[in-house]
Coordinates of N, CA and C in Angstrom, one line a residue:
Chain A
Q1 N -2.7 14.7 -0.7 CA -4.0 14.7 -0.2 C -4.7 13.5 -0.7
S2 N -5.3 12.7 0.2 CA -5.9 11.5 -0.1 C -7.2 11.8 -0.9
V3 N -7.5 10.9 -1.9 CA -8.6 11.0 -2.8 C -9.8 10.2 -2.3
L4 N -9.5 9.2 -1.5 CA -10.5 8.3 -0.8 C -10.8 8.8 0.6
T5 N -12.1 9.0 0.9 CA -12.3 9.5 2.3 C -12.9 8.5 3.3
Q6 N -12.3 8.3 4.4 CA -12.7 7.4 5.4 C -13.0 8.2 6.8
P7 N -13.8 7.7 7.6 CA -14.0 8.3 8.9 C -12.7 8.1 9.7
P8 N -12.3 9.1 10.5 CA -11.0 9.0 11.1 C -11.0 7.9 12.2
S9 N -12.1 7.6 12.8 CA -12.2 6.6 13.8 C -13.5 5.8 13.8
A10 N -13.3 4.6 14.5 CA -14.6 3.8 14.7 C -14.3 2.9 15.9
S11 N -15.4 2.6 16.6 CA -15.1 1.8 17.8 C -16.3 0.9 18.1
G12 N -16.0 -0.1 18.9 CA -17.1 -1.0 19.3 C -16.6 -1.9 20.5
T13 N -17.5 -2.6 21.1 CA -17.2 -3.6 22.1 C -16.9 -4.9 21.5
P14 N -16.2 -5.7 22.3 CA -16.0 -7.1 21.8 C -17.3 -7.8 21.4
G15 N -17.2 -8.4 20.2 CA -18.5 -9.1 19.7 C -19.4 -8.3 18.8
Q16 N -19.1 -7.0 18.9 CA -20.0 -6.1 18.0 C -19.6 -6.1 16.5
R17 N -20.4 -5.6 15.7 CA -20.1 -5.4 14.3 C -19.7 -3.9 14.1
V18 N -18.6 -3.7 13.4 CA -18.1 -2.3 13.1 C -18.1 -2.2 11.5
T19 N -18.5 -1.1 11.0 CA -18.4 -0.9 9.6 C -17.6 0.4 9.3
I20 N -16.7 0.3 8.3 CA -15.8 1.5 7.9 C -16.1 1.7 6.5
S21 N -16.4 3.0 6.2 CA -16.8 3.4 4.8 C -15.5 4.0 4.1
C22 N -15.6 4.0 2.8 CA -14.6 4.5 1.9 C -15.3 5.2 0.7
S23 N -15.2 6.5 0.7 CA -15.9 7.2 -0.4 C -15.0 7.7 -1.4
G24 N -15.3 7.5 -2.7 CA -14.4 7.9 -3.8 C -15.2 8.6 -4.9
S25 N -14.8 8.2 -6.1 CA -15.4 8.9 -7.2 C -15.5 7.8 -8.4
S26 N -16.1 8.4 -9.5 CA -16.2 7.5 -10.7 C -14.8 7.1 -11.3
S27 N -13.8 7.7 -11.1 CA -12.6 7.5 -11.7 C -11.7 6.4 -10.8
N28 N -12.2 6.3 -9.6 CA -11.4 5.2 -8.8 C -12.5 4.1 -8.4
I29 N -13.1 4.3 -7.3 CA -14.0 3.1 -6.8 C -15.1 2.8 -7.8
G30 N -15.6 3.9 -8.5 CA -16.7 3.6 -9.4 C -16.3 2.7 -10.5
S31 N -15.0 2.6 -10.9 CA -14.7 1.9 -12.0 C -13.6 0.9 -11.8
N32 N -13.2 0.6 -10.6 CA -12.1 -0.4 -10.3 C -12.3 -1.0 -9.0
F33 N -11.5 -2.1 -8.7 CA -11.6 -2.8 -7.5 C -11.1 -2.0 -6.3
V34 N -11.6 -2.4 -5.1 CA -11.2 -1.7 -3.9 C -10.4 -2.8 -3.1
Y35 N -9.4 -2.3 -2.4 CA -8.5 -3.1 -1.5 C -8.6 -2.6 -0.1
W36 N -8.5 -3.5 0.8 CA -8.5 -3.0 2.2 C -7.3 -3.5 3.0
Y37 N -6.7 -2.7 3.7 CA -5.5 -3.1 4.4 C -5.6 -2.8 6.0
Q38 N -5.0 -3.7 6.7 CA -5.0 -3.6 8.2 C -3.6 -3.3 8.5
Q39 N -3.3 -2.3 9.4 CA -2.0 -2.0 9.9 C -2.1 -2.0 11.4
L40 N -1.5 -3.0 12.0 CA -1.4 -3.1 13.5 C -0.3 -2.2 13.9
P41 N -0.4 -1.7 15.2 CA 0.5 -0.7 15.6 C 2.0 -1.2 15.5
G42 N 2.8 -0.3 14.9 CA 4.3 -0.6 14.7 C 4.6 -1.6 13.7
T43 N 3.6 -2.0 12.8 CA 3.9 -3.1 11.8 C 3.6 -2.5 10.4
A44 N 4.0 -3.4 9.4 CA 3.7 -3.1 8.1 C 2.2 -3.4 7.8
P45 N 1.7 -2.8 6.8 CA 0.2 -3.1 6.5 C 0.1 -4.6 6.0
K46 N -1.2 -5.1 6.0 CA -1.4 -6.4 5.5 C -2.7 -6.3 4.7
L47 N -2.7 -7.0 3.6 CA -3.9 -7.0 2.8 C -5.0 -7.7 3.4
L48 N -6.1 -7.2 3.5 CA -7.3 -7.8 4.3 C -8.5 -8.2 3.3
I49 N -8.7 -7.4 2.3 CA -9.6 -7.7 1.3 C -9.1 -7.3 -0.1
N50 N -9.3 -8.3 -1.0 CA -8.7 -8.2 -2.3 C -9.9 -8.1 -3.4
R51 N -9.7 -7.2 -4.3 CA -10.7 -7.1 -5.4 C -12.2 -6.9 -4.9
S52 N -12.2 -6.0 -3.9 CA -13.5 -5.5 -3.4 C -14.1 -6.3 -2.3
N53 N -14.1 -7.7 -2.6 CA -14.8 -8.6 -1.6 C -14.2 -10.0 -1.4
Q54 N -13.0 -10.1 -1.8 CA -12.3 -11.4 -1.7 C -11.3 -11.3 -0.5
R55 N -11.5 -12.4 0.4 CA -10.5 -12.5 1.5 C -9.4 -13.4 1.1
P56 N -8.1 -12.9 1.2 CA -6.9 -13.7 1.0 C -6.9 -14.8 2.0
S57 N -6.1 -15.9 1.7 CA -6.0 -17.0 2.5 C -5.4 -16.5 3.9
G58 N -6.0 -17.0 5.0 CA -5.6 -16.7 6.3 C -6.4 -15.5 7.0
V59 N -7.1 -14.8 6.2 CA -7.9 -13.7 6.8 C -9.2 -14.3 7.3
P60 N -9.5 -14.0 8.5 CA -10.8 -14.6 9.1 C -12.0 -14.1 8.4
D61 N -13.1 -15.0 8.4 CA -14.3 -14.6 7.7 C -15.1 -13.5 8.5
R62 N -14.6 -13.1 9.6 CA -15.2 -11.9 10.3 C -15.0 -10.6 9.5
F63 N -14.1 -10.6 8.6 CA -13.8 -9.5 7.8 C -14.5 -9.6 6.4
S64 N -15.3 -8.7 6.0 CA -15.9 -8.7 4.7 C -15.9 -7.3 4.0
G65 N -15.8 -7.3 2.7 CA -15.8 -6.1 2.0 C -17.0 -6.1 0.9
S66 N -17.3 -4.8 0.6 CA -18.5 -4.6 -0.4 C -18.2 -3.4 -1.1
K67 N -18.9 -3.2 -2.3 CA -18.7 -1.9 -3.0 C -20.1 -1.7 -3.7
S68 N -20.4 -0.4 -3.7 CA -21.6 0.1 -4.4 C -21.4 1.4 -5.0
G69 N -21.5 1.5 -6.3 CA -21.3 2.8 -6.9 C -19.8 3.4 -6.7
T70 N -19.7 4.5 -6.0 CA -18.5 5.1 -5.7 C -18.1 5.0 -4.3
S71 N -18.7 4.1 -3.6 CA -18.3 3.9 -2.2 C -18.1 2.4 -1.9
A72 N -17.3 2.2 -0.9 CA -17.0 0.8 -0.5 C -17.1 0.8 1.0
S73 N -17.2 -0.5 1.6 CA -17.3 -0.6 3.0 C -16.5 -1.9 3.5
L74 N -15.9 -1.8 4.6 CA -15.3 -3.0 5.2 C -16.1 -3.2 6.6
A75 N -16.6 -4.4 6.8 CA -17.3 -4.8 8.0 C -16.4 -5.8 8.7
I76 N -16.5 -5.5 10.0 CA -15.7 -6.5 11.0 C -16.8 -6.9 11.9
S77 N -17.1 -8.2 11.8 CA -18.1 -8.7 12.8 C -17.4 -9.5 13.9
G78 N -18.1 -9.7 15.0 CA -17.5 -10.3 16.2 C -16.2 -9.7 16.6
L79 N -16.2 -8.4 16.8 CA -15.1 -7.6 17.0 C -14.1 -8.2 18.1
R80 N -12.9 -8.2 17.9 CA -11.9 -8.8 19.0 C -10.9 -7.8 19.3
S81 N -10.3 -7.9 20.4 CA -9.3 -6.9 20.8 C -8.1 -6.8 19.9
E82 N -7.8 -7.9 19.2 CA -6.7 -7.9 18.3 C -7.0 -7.2 17.0
D83 N -8.2 -6.7 16.8 CA -8.6 -6.0 15.5 C -8.4 -4.5 15.7
E84 N -7.8 -4.1 16.9 CA -7.5 -2.7 17.1 C -6.3 -2.5 16.1
A85 N -6.6 -1.5 15.2 CA -5.6 -1.2 14.2 C -6.0 0.0 13.4
D86 N -5.2 0.3 12.4 CA -5.6 1.3 11.4 C -6.0 0.6 10.2
Y87 N -7.0 1.0 9.5 CA -7.5 0.3 8.3 C -7.6 1.4 7.1
Y88 N -7.1 0.9 6.0 CA -7.0 1.7 4.8 C -7.7 1.1 3.6
C89 N -8.4 1.9 2.9 CA -8.9 1.4 1.6 C -8.0 1.9 0.5
A90 N -8.0 1.3 -0.7 CA -7.2 1.7 -1.8 C -7.9 1.3 -3.1
A91 N -7.6 2.0 -4.2 CA -8.1 1.8 -5.5 C -7.2 2.4 -6.6
W92 N -7.3 1.8 -7.8 CA -6.6 2.4 -8.9 C -7.5 3.6 -9.3
D93 N -6.9 4.8 -9.7 CA -7.6 5.9 -10.1 C -7.2 6.2 -11.6
D94 N -8.2 6.1 -12.5 CA -8.0 6.2 -13.9 C -7.5 7.5 -14.3
S95 N -8.0 8.7 -13.6 CA -7.6 10.0 -14.0 C -6.2 10.3 -13.6
L96 N -5.8 9.8 -12.4 CA -4.4 10.0 -12.0 C -3.4 8.9 -12.5
S97 N -3.9 7.8 -13.1 CA -3.1 6.7 -13.5 C -2.1 6.3 -12.4
G98 N -2.8 6.0 -11.2 CA -2.0 5.5 -10.1 C -2.9 5.1 -8.9
Y99 N -2.4 4.5 -8.0 CA -3.2 4.1 -6.8 C -3.5 5.2 -5.9
V100 N -4.6 5.2 -5.2 CA -4.9 6.0 -4.2 C -5.3 5.4 -3.0
F101 N -4.9 5.9 -1.8 CA -5.3 5.3 -0.6 C -6.3 6.2 0.2
G102 N -7.1 5.5 1.0 CA -8.0 6.2 1.9 C -7.2 7.0 3.0
T103 N -7.9 7.8 3.7 CA -7.4 8.7 4.8 C -7.1 7.8 6.0
G104 N -7.7 6.7 6.1 CA -7.4 5.8 7.2 C -8.4 5.9 8.3
T105 N -8.7 4.7 8.9 CA -9.6 4.7 10.0 C -9.0 3.9 11.2
K106 N -9.0 4.5 12.4 CA -8.5 3.9 13.5 C -9.6 3.2 14.3
V107 N -9.5 1.9 14.4 CA -10.6 1.1 15.1 C -10.0 0.8 16.5
T108 N -11.0 1.2 17.4 CA -10.7 1.0 18.8 C -11.7 -0.1 19.4
V109 N -11.2 -1.0 20.2 CA -12.1 -2.0 20.8 C -12.2 -1.5 22.3
I110 N -13.4 -1.1 22.6 CA -13.7 -0.5 23.9 C -13.7 -1.5 25.1
Chain B
E1 N 7.8 -19.0 1.6 CA 7.3 -17.8 2.3 C 7.8 -16.6 1.6
V2 N 6.8 -15.7 1.3 CA 7.3 -14.4 0.6 C 8.1 -13.5 1.6
Q3 N 9.2 -13.0 1.2 CA 10.1 -12.2 2.0 C 10.5 -11.0 1.1
L4 N 10.3 -9.8 1.7 CA 10.8 -8.5 1.1 C 11.5 -7.8 2.1
V5 N 12.8 -7.4 1.8 CA 13.7 -6.8 2.7 C 14.3 -5.5 2.1
E6 N 13.8 -4.4 2.7 CA 14.2 -3.1 2.2 C 15.6 -2.6 2.7
S7 N 16.3 -1.9 2.1 CA 17.5 -1.3 2.6 C 17.8 0.0 1.9
G8 N 18.8 0.7 2.4 CA 19.2 2.0 1.7 C 18.7 3.3 2.4
G9 N 17.8 3.1 3.4 CA 17.3 4.3 4.0 C 18.2 5.0 4.8
G10 N 18.0 6.2 5.3 CA 18.9 6.9 6.1 C 18.6 8.4 6.1
L11 N 19.6 9.2 6.6 CA 19.5 10.7 6.6 C 20.2 11.3 5.5
V12 N 19.5 12.1 4.8 CA 20.0 12.9 3.7 C 19.6 14.3 3.6
K13 N 20.3 15.2 3.1 CA 20.1 16.6 3.1 C 19.0 16.9 2.0
P14 N 18.2 18.0 2.3 CA 17.4 18.4 1.1 C 18.2 18.7 -0.1
G15 N 17.6 18.2 -1.2 CA 18.3 18.2 -2.5 C 19.2 17.1 -2.8
G16 N 19.4 16.2 -1.8 CA 20.2 15.1 -2.0 C 19.6 13.8 -2.7
S17 N 20.3 12.8 -2.8 CA 19.8 11.6 -3.5 C 19.9 10.4 -2.6
L18 N 19.2 9.4 -2.8 CA 19.2 8.1 -2.1 C 18.7 7.0 -2.9
R19 N 19.2 5.8 -2.9 CA 18.7 4.6 -3.7 C 18.3 3.6 -2.7
L20 N 17.0 3.3 -2.7 CA 16.5 2.2 -1.9 C 16.5 0.9 -2.7
S21 N 16.7 -0.2 -2.0 CA 16.7 -1.6 -2.6 C 15.7 -2.4 -1.8
C22 N 15.3 -3.4 -2.6 CA 14.3 -4.4 -1.9 C 14.8 -5.7 -2.5
A23 N 15.2 -6.6 -1.6 CA 15.6 -8.0 -1.9 C 14.4 -8.9 -1.7
A24 N 14.0 -9.6 -2.8 CA 12.8 -10.5 -2.7 C 13.2 -12.0 -2.7
S25 N 12.5 -12.8 -2.0 CA 12.6 -14.2 -1.9 C 11.4 -14.9 -1.6
G26 N 11.3 -16.2 -2.0 CA 10.2 -17.0 -1.7 C 9.2 -17.0 -2.7
F27 N 9.4 -16.4 -3.8 CA 8.5 -16.5 -5.0 C 9.3 -16.1 -6.3
T28 N 8.6 -16.4 -7.3 CA 9.2 -16.1 -8.6 C 9.1 -14.7 -9.0
F29 N 10.2 -13.9 -8.5 CA 10.1 -12.4 -8.6 C 9.8 -11.9 -10.0
S30 N 10.3 -12.5 -11.0 CA 10.1 -12.0 -12.4 C 8.6 -12.2 -12.9
S31 N 7.9 -12.8 -12.1 CA 6.4 -12.9 -12.6 C 5.4 -12.0 -11.9
Y32 N 5.9 -11.1 -11.0 CA 5.0 -10.3 -10.1 C 5.3 -8.8 -10.4
S33 N 4.2 -8.0 -10.3 CA 4.4 -6.6 -10.2 C 4.9 -6.2 -8.8
M34 N 5.5 -5.0 -8.8 CA 6.0 -4.6 -7.5 C 5.6 -3.1 -7.3
N35 N 5.7 -2.7 -6.0 CA 5.1 -1.3 -5.6 C 6.2 -0.7 -4.6
W36 N 6.2 0.6 -4.5 CA 6.7 1.3 -3.4 C 5.6 2.1 -2.8
V37 N 5.5 2.0 -1.5 CA 4.4 2.8 -0.8 C 5.1 3.4 0.3
R38 N 4.8 4.6 0.7 CA 5.5 5.3 1.9 C 4.5 5.7 2.9
Q39 N 5.0 6.1 4.1 CA 4.2 6.5 5.2 C 5.0 7.5 6.0
A40 N 4.6 8.8 6.0 CA 5.3 9.8 6.7 C 4.9 9.5 8.2
P41 N 5.8 10.0 9.1 CA 5.7 9.8 10.6 C 4.2 10.2 11.1
G42 N 3.6 9.2 11.6 CA 2.2 9.5 12.1 C 1.1 9.7 11.2
K43 N 1.4 9.6 9.9 CA 0.5 9.8 8.8 C 0.0 8.5 8.1
G44 N -0.8 8.7 7.1 CA -1.4 7.5 6.4 C -0.5 7.0 5.3
L45 N -1.0 6.0 4.6 CA -0.3 5.4 3.5 C -0.4 6.3 2.2
E46 N 0.7 6.4 1.4 CA 0.8 7.1 0.2 C 1.5 6.2 -0.8
W47 N 0.7 5.9 -1.9 CA 1.4 5.1 -3.0 C 2.4 6.0 -3.7
V48 N 3.5 5.4 -4.0 CA 4.6 6.0 -4.7 C 4.8 5.7 -6.1
S49 N 4.9 4.4 -6.4 CA 5.3 3.9 -7.7 C 5.0 2.4 -7.9
S50 N 4.6 2.0 -9.2 CA 4.5 0.6 -9.4 C 5.2 0.3 -10.7
I51 N 5.6 -1.0 -10.8 CA 6.3 -1.4 -12.0 C 5.8 -2.9 -12.3
S52 N 5.5 -3.2 -13.6 CA 5.0 -4.5 -13.9 C 6.1 -5.5 -13.9
S53 N 5.7 -6.7 -14.1 CA 6.7 -7.8 -14.0 C 7.9 -7.7 -15.0
S54 N 7.6 -7.2 -16.2 CA 8.7 -7.1 -17.2 C 9.2 -5.7 -17.4
S55 N 8.8 -4.8 -16.5 CA 9.1 -3.4 -16.6 C 8.5 -2.6 -17.7
S56 N 7.5 -3.3 -18.3 CA 6.8 -2.6 -19.5 C 5.9 -1.5 -19.0
Y57 N 5.4 -1.6 -17.9 CA 4.5 -0.5 -17.4 C 5.0 0.0 -16.1
I58 N 5.2 1.3 -16.0 CA 5.6 2.0 -14.9 C 4.8 3.2 -14.5
Y59 N 4.4 3.4 -13.3 CA 3.6 4.6 -12.9 C 4.2 5.2 -11.7
Y60 N 3.9 6.6 -11.6 CA 4.4 7.3 -10.4 C 3.3 8.2 -9.9
A61 N 3.4 8.5 -8.6 CA 2.5 9.5 -8.0 C 3.0 10.9 -8.4
D62 N 2.1 11.8 -8.6 CA 2.5 13.1 -9.1 C 3.4 13.8 -8.1
S63 N 3.4 13.4 -6.8 CA 4.3 14.0 -5.9 C 5.7 13.7 -6.1
V64 N 6.0 12.6 -6.8 CA 7.4 12.2 -7.0 C 7.8 12.1 -8.5
K65 N 6.9 12.3 -9.4 CA 7.2 12.2 -10.8 C 8.2 13.1 -11.1
G66 N 9.3 12.7 -11.9 CA 10.4 13.5 -12.4 C 11.5 13.5 -11.4
R67 N 11.3 13.1 -10.2 CA 12.4 12.9 -9.2 C 12.7 11.6 -8.8
F68 N 11.8 10.7 -8.8 CA 12.0 9.3 -8.4 C 12.0 8.3 -9.6
T69 N 12.8 7.3 -9.6 CA 12.8 6.3 -10.7 C 12.7 5.0 -10.1
I70 N 11.7 4.2 -10.5 CA 11.6 2.7 -10.0 C 12.2 1.9 -11.0
S71 N 12.8 0.8 -10.7 CA 13.4 -0.1 -11.6 C 13.5 -1.5 -10.9
R72 N 13.8 -2.6 -11.7 CA 13.9 -3.9 -11.1 C 15.0 -4.6 -11.9
D73 N 15.6 -5.5 -11.2 CA 16.5 -6.5 -11.8 C 16.0 -7.9 -11.6
N74 N 15.3 -8.5 -12.5 CA 14.8 -9.8 -12.4 C 15.8 -10.9 -12.2
A75 N 17.0 -10.7 -12.7 CA 18.0 -11.7 -12.5 C 18.6 -11.7 -11.1
K76 N 18.5 -10.5 -10.4 CA 18.9 -10.4 -8.9 C 17.8 -10.4 -8.0
N77 N 16.6 -10.6 -8.5 CA 15.3 -10.6 -7.5 C 15.3 -9.3 -6.7
S78 N 15.6 -8.2 -7.4 CA 15.6 -7.0 -6.6 C 14.8 -5.8 -7.2
L79 N 14.2 -5.0 -6.4 CA 13.5 -3.8 -6.8 C 14.3 -2.6 -6.3
Y80 N 14.2 -1.6 -7.0 CA 14.9 -0.3 -6.5 C 14.1 0.9 -6.7
L81 N 14.5 1.9 -5.9 CA 13.8 3.2 -6.0 C 14.9 4.3 -5.9
Q82 N 15.3 4.9 -7.0 CA 16.2 6.0 -7.0 C 15.6 7.3 -6.8
M83 N 15.9 8.0 -5.7 CA 15.3 9.2 -5.2 C 16.2 10.4 -5.4
N84 N 15.8 11.3 -6.2 CA 16.7 12.5 -6.4 C 15.9 13.7 -5.9
S85 N 16.6 14.8 -5.8 CA 16.1 16.1 -5.4 C 15.1 15.9 -4.2
L86 N 15.6 15.2 -3.1 CA 14.8 15.0 -2.1 C 14.4 16.2 -1.2
R87 N 13.1 16.2 -0.7 CA 12.5 17.3 0.0 C 12.1 16.8 1.4
A88 N 12.0 17.7 2.3 CA 11.6 17.4 3.7 C 10.3 16.5 3.7
E89 N 9.4 16.8 2.8 CA 8.1 16.0 2.7 C 8.2 14.7 2.2
D90 N 9.4 14.3 1.8 CA 9.7 12.9 1.3 C 10.1 12.0 2.6
T91 N 10.3 12.6 3.7 CA 10.6 11.9 4.9 C 9.4 10.9 5.2
A92 N 9.7 9.6 5.3 CA 8.8 8.6 5.4 C 9.5 7.3 5.6
V93 N 8.6 6.3 6.0 CA 9.0 4.9 5.9 C 8.6 4.4 4.6
Y94 N 9.6 3.8 3.8 CA 9.3 3.4 2.4 C 9.1 1.8 2.5
Y95 N 8.0 1.4 2.0 CA 7.7 0.0 2.0 C 7.8 -0.5 0.5
C96 N 8.4 -1.7 0.3 CA 8.4 -2.5 -0.8 C 7.3 -3.4 -0.7
A97 N 6.5 -3.6 -1.8 CA 5.3 -4.4 -1.7 C 5.1 -5.2 -3.0
R98 N 4.8 -6.4 -3.0 CA 4.6 -7.2 -4.1 C 3.1 -7.2 -4.5
G99 N 2.9 -7.1 -5.8 CA 1.5 -7.2 -6.3 C 1.1 -8.5 -6.7
E100 N 0.3 -8.6 -7.7 CA -0.3 -9.9 -8.2 C 0.6 -10.3 -9.4
F101 N 0.3 -11.5 -9.9 CA 1.0 -12.1 -11.0 C 0.7 -11.2 -12.2
G102 N 1.9 -10.8 -12.9 CA 1.8 -10.2 -14.2 C 1.8 -8.7 -14.1
E103 N 0.8 -8.0 -14.6 CA 0.7 -6.6 -14.8 C 0.6 -5.9 -13.5
I104 N 0.4 -4.6 -13.6 CA 0.2 -3.6 -12.5 C -0.9 -4.1 -11.5
S105 N -0.5 -4.2 -10.3 CA -1.6 -4.5 -9.3 C -1.1 -3.9 -8.0
P106 N -2.1 -3.8 -7.0 CA -1.7 -3.1 -5.8 C -1.0 -4.0 -4.9
P107 N -0.5 -3.6 -3.7 CA 0.3 -4.4 -2.8 C -0.5 -5.5 -2.2
H108 N 0.1 -6.7 -2.2 CA -0.4 -7.8 -1.5 C 0.5 -8.3 -0.4
Y109 N 1.8 -8.3 -0.6 CA 2.7 -8.6 0.4 C 3.7 -7.4 0.6
W110 N 4.0 -7.1 1.9 CA 4.7 -5.9 2.2 C 6.0 -6.3 3.0
G111 N 7.0 -5.5 2.7 CA 8.3 -5.6 3.6 C 8.1 -4.9 4.9
Q112 N 9.1 -4.8 5.6 CA 9.0 -4.1 7.0 C 9.3 -2.6 6.9
G113 N 9.8 -2.2 5.7 CA 10.1 -0.8 5.5 C 11.5 -0.3 5.9
T114 N 11.9 0.8 5.2 CA 13.1 1.5 5.6 C 12.8 2.9 5.7
L115 N 13.5 3.5 6.7 CA 13.1 5.0 7.0 C 14.1 5.9 6.3
V116 N 13.4 6.9 5.6 CA 14.2 7.9 4.9 C 13.9 9.2 5.6
T117 N 14.9 9.9 6.1 CA 14.7 11.2 6.7 C 15.5 12.3 5.9
V118 N 14.7 13.3 5.5 CA 15.3 14.4 4.7 C 15.4 15.6 5.6
S119 N 16.5 15.9 6.0 CA 16.7 17.1 6.9 C 18.1 17.7 6.8
S120 N 18.2 18.9 7.1 CA 19.6 19.6 7.1 C 20.2 19.6 8.5

């Protein structure tokens, strides 16, 4: 059972801004970095946001991450058709001594 | 270019064992932490285990603790996952994933995965 809660789906039209939330607790998001992953259909996940708000090399600046308290968010601005994918948040959990992933959010471009 | 290639997946009966391997190239393997993450068919991602660059730190998900063992051979640029007492709920694609330099860190680069099916 996932410890981090995400909405199951999100959608938008091309060019719109979409935000995905990730809700955790003091033992994970509240005290550690958050990571975001994009998984395109039929492929392995890819790191999208490192250490809560850093974009790895090659990730478009349309993607941004933020964290406040025990929650985090991923924003996709200027939505494009190729952004249709599943998105997962993750964080270290001090109580579990392990990483926890979010439940995942499927983004659809209408 | 970072490359991670998993192997060893397949069909195994409940209670059986399997050893996954991950061949790494394109980076100094001995300097980076490594992870195993799995994904059951049609489901989300589940972290399985992490190991630091020197094997000094090892962590497991509660769901596999006592049954799975992560290890690495820095001389062979390889990561392993020994899976014993397999259950139907262990059926998943298993991904090998590289972390950051040094100690335990989450996946940054992922392999393409190997499918493990536990069924009688």
